[in-house]
Amino acid sequence: MKILVAVKRVVDYAVKIRLKPDKSGVETSNVKMSMNPFCEIALEEALRIKESGRASEVVAVSVGQAQCTDTLRTGLAMGADRAIHVEYPGTLYPLSVAKIFKALVDAERPALLLLGKQAIDDDCNQTGQMIAGLLKWPQATFASKVVLDEGNKVATVDREVDGGLETLSLDLPAVITTDLRLNQPRYATLPNIMKAKSKVIKKLTPLDLNVEIRSDLEVVQVTEPPKRQAGVILSSVDQLIDRLKNESRVI
Amino acid sequence: MQRLFALTSSLSRRTRSSAAFSTSLLFDNTQKQFKESVAQFAEENIAPHAAEIDRSNYLPKDVNLWKLMGDFNLHGITAPEEYGGLGLGYIYHCIAMEEISRASGSVGLSYGAHSNLCINQLVRNGTPAQKQKYLPKLISGEHVGALAMSEPNAGSDVVSMKCKADRAKGGYILNGNKMWCTNGPVAETLVVYAKTDMTAHSKGITAFIIEKDMPGFSTAQKLDKLGMRGSDTCELVFENCFVPEKNVLGQEGKGVYVMMSGLDLERLVLAGGPLGIMQACLDVVLPYVKQREQFGRPIGEFQFIQGKIADMYTSLQSSRSYVYSVARDCDSGIINPKDCAGVILCAAERATQVALQAIQCLGGNGYVNEYPTGRFLRDAKLYEIGAGTSEIRRMIIGRELFKEQ
């Protein structure tokens, strides 16, 4: 069974975000970039499935600018067998990425597609769902536990939902997006970093996959949230209701 | 003192500097990947224990750092693969040393003594039988290694050592003391230098491999040190300790070559220690000068502070460039004693100054032990002394330059 894992290159989670002076977005030059934490968890799960003998190959895929190869190399150092980089220098939105993945899945025919539930830069939480929709595959998002049956035909997935845990049974092939408590990703140790040097990163463009990148979305402006104002102690409930109604206009 | 509490809680969270200091000319992609990987490992597994290690003068009891570092393949970076090592070079070893020291100076020093002073000496001078016997457990982290050459009365003048090794049937009987042995209290395997011929000066020194359980070998009091606390250091005592013939490292009477050539590489790898400490100083100072406000502005906007952080940054980057270029040369087989001494002389003295400036940037808070800057200074100072004092290093470099004329 082949597993495809989507990994995204994002600003490192520990970095304090700064805005570009022209407010067109977040500053990314000279800033530490890393693999999206949820993508690390997805890749770790794929590697564990492979180590248990259930999968024959784990392929890491990233879509974006040239430096995505750094993220893919990390993925290879963690243990992925090979990688695919779909190079596109511009801005990408979930639907475009989903279309690219549909084309890749049609070509590679994996039995399982794993993604992080969302990327920590845009927090969209859409790509996995959209891919499943385009492929007409079953999906389980926010996975906190994944168990495959004997014949690799059915995946039983625990999902973290608002009310608690929901268990779904999916027929493979399927899309699963991972949540925080699924596993603890491994470190890339030096011997594996060395082994990764000989692993292949295949380069493709959206054109190779017959996908046209266009977006119905345009980022107009990115600003910081307003500075937190000091609190006020009110003297009565009536005053509170008045403030909520007439000042904050929330009731 | 109001500010202290607000800043303590934020400083106890991750306050690593987000600035990715440009090191693009120093490392290739694989080395950069390794550096990031070790940095992450050290940050998550070693850094959380650093303050307590310093306070208690012990390594953590609930987690075996030696084994953890062994699992991460950090001990045998320069050792051959057949014994569990990685067969890589000094650039990788220095990178590991730097990132571990960044998390904890004490753990870094103990790691350096174990992986370079002991393991690398065995790699460079051991017979296949000796390597097979001792390296695998040292490299996995199951055993800890140490090296002892200095004595209470023989520090810089190490060749005047008095620890005797008298010939006996099947081996040697060792008598004497060794001082300031890093990892001494916990080591299972120790490389020890003793005089087989007290009259032959430097040509009378032989290197031996000592095992902790050898009768007649014991360790005395653990030293209570200014810094590098938790990196256990002690005096070694040899009282009619029998060492078999097969435990001679190198050849009888040729110990000084083992020692001196080892010292060059020891200085190179240990130079990663002060680099890590300087980086740790910047990791603390840069966010602090952004948050701390006086006169209505972050103190980082004032020129005096900007001057200080500029000095700290350039000290780190220039030392780093020197260390890694010499590491690259050593990997190509060009081992130049005056540069090996030069890198640690340079990095160590800069690190002490950077740590002093770090305390100064934090002002009153820098003087309080809740902040790590005091520990950085106390740890940094060691590197001006161990592995040959700055004075000895200067002498080595000056003497070589003069000879080359």
XYZ file of C-alpha atoms in Angstrom, chain B residues 164-337:
174
model
C 53.507 6.282 38.276
C 52.999 3.133 36.241
C 55.498 0.472 37.385
C 56.011 -2.588 35.254
C 54.584 -5.738 36.801
C 53.835 -9.251 35.590
C 51.282 -9.001 32.778
C 50.895 -5.265 33.049
C 51.498 -2.238 35.214
C 50.781 -1.038 38.753
C 49.500 2.541 38.894
C 49.988 4.828 41.877
C 49.052 8.484 42.093
C 46.280 11.030 41.766
C 44.556 12.835 38.935
C 42.624 16.072 39.357
C 39.765 17.921 37.638
C 38.592 14.832 35.777
C 35.307 15.641 34.000
C 32.835 12.741 34.266
C 35.249 11.085 36.729
C 32.566 10.210 39.302
C 30.351 8.434 36.746
C 32.710 7.116 34.075
C 33.022 3.380 33.375
C 35.893 3.844 30.946
C 38.727 6.333 31.447
C 41.773 7.246 29.401
C 44.529 7.967 31.928
C 48.106 9.138 31.363
C 50.860 7.939 33.739
C 54.653 7.864 33.785
C 56.219 4.520 32.989
C 59.645 6.153 33.187
C 59.967 8.975 35.715
C 63.379 9.999 34.342
C 62.446 10.285 30.682
C 60.319 13.460 31.038
C 57.803 13.625 28.190
C 59.005 10.382 26.657
C 58.140 8.514 29.828
C 54.380 8.957 29.539
C 52.073 6.101 28.615
C 48.328 6.213 28.010
C 46.139 3.558 29.658
C 42.511 2.519 29.442
C 41.145 2.225 32.960
C 37.908 0.493 33.907
C 35.901 1.749 36.840
C 35.934 -1.622 38.595
C 39.689 -2.168 38.517
C 40.846 -2.832 42.093
C 42.954 0.022 43.411
C 41.129 2.657 41.360
C 38.718 4.953 43.139
C 37.304 8.451 42.834
C 37.492 11.046 45.562
C 35.213 13.964 46.354
C 33.081 15.494 43.615
C 34.296 19.055 43.168
C 32.043 21.995 44.051
C 32.686 24.267 41.069
C 31.924 27.871 40.152
C 30.247 26.851 36.936
C 29.630 23.786 34.776
C 27.788 22.488 37.790
C 26.274 19.093 37.162
C 29.155 18.176 34.896
C 30.586 15.890 37.562
C 34.280 16.485 38.144
C 36.479 14.801 40.717
C 39.876 13.594 41.807
C 40.965 10.094 40.751
C 42.985 7.937 43.143
C 45.253 5.059 42.083
C 46.514 2.838 44.910
C 48.421 -0.127 43.517
C 45.936 -0.381 40.712
C 46.836 -3.226 38.368
C 46.290 -2.470 34.663
C 46.791 -5.343 32.188
C 49.211 -5.043 29.252
C 46.352 -5.054 26.762
C 45.006 -1.822 28.208
C 47.945 0.283 27.064
C 46.613 2.836 24.588
C 49.118 3.377 21.840
C 52.601 2.321 22.920
C 54.585 2.449 26.135
C 56.511 5.689 26.323
C 54.583 7.167 23.396
C 51.757 8.555 25.489
C 52.774 12.153 24.892
C 51.928 11.868 21.186
C 48.502 10.447 22.047
C 48.066 13.316 24.503
C 49.286 16.238 22.433
C 47.617 15.258 19.165
C 44.440 14.557 21.085
C 44.628 17.980 22.674
C 44.494 19.697 19.266
C 41.208 18.024 18.377
C 39.919 18.400 21.935
C 40.423 22.146 21.671
C 38.632 22.256 18.325
C 35.571 20.332 19.445
C 35.345 22.007 22.841
C 35.460 25.386 21.049
C 31.860 24.582 20.103
C 30.998 24.977 23.782
C 31.613 28.737 24.092
C 29.867 29.212 20.719
C 26.746 27.591 22.151
C 26.956 29.702 25.293
C 27.235 32.909 23.257
C 24.211 31.861 21.206
C 22.297 31.138 24.406
C 23.157 34.635 25.663
C 21.709 36.185 22.516
C 18.652 33.924 22.755
C 17.912 35.496 26.127
C 19.043 39.076 25.555
C 17.370 39.843 22.212
C 13.761 39.181 23.294
C 14.469 40.835 26.649
C 15.618 44.156 25.205
C 12.480 44.212 23.068
C 10.137 43.632 25.985
C 11.831 45.598 28.743
C 10.768 49.238 28.612
C 12.285 52.208 30.359
C 11.631 55.876 29.662
C 8.608 54.777 27.637
C 10.539 52.717 25.084
C 12.043 49.257 24.730
C 15.620 49.463 25.977
C 16.737 47.864 22.721
C 16.078 51.223 21.062
C 18.840 52.892 23.038
C 22.244 53.081 21.390
C 24.245 51.721 24.308
C 22.180 48.524 24.271
C 22.354 48.308 20.496
C 26.109 48.637 20.799
C 26.213 45.774 23.263
C 24.109 43.393 21.213
C 26.106 44.285 18.116
C 29.314 43.387 19.945
C 27.789 40.153 21.192
C 26.600 39.230 17.711
C 29.880 39.950 15.962
C 31.842 38.111 18.645
C 29.692 35.051 18.077
C 29.717 35.153 14.293
C 33.466 35.755 13.999
C 34.303 32.998 16.497
C 31.917 30.709 14.701
C 33.559 31.358 11.342
C 36.995 30.610 12.777
C 35.911 27.427 14.526
C 34.117 25.917 11.555
C 36.792 26.796 9.002
C 39.378 25.076 11.164
C 36.961 22.152 11.600
C 36.709 21.926 7.816
C 40.516 21.858 7.552
C 40.766 19.141 10.188
C 38.199 17.099 8.268
C 40.488 17.315 5.250
C 43.359 16.067 7.373
C 45.054 19.448 7.844
C 45.430 19.676 11.612
C 47.277 22.828 12.600
C 48.007 23.027 16.357
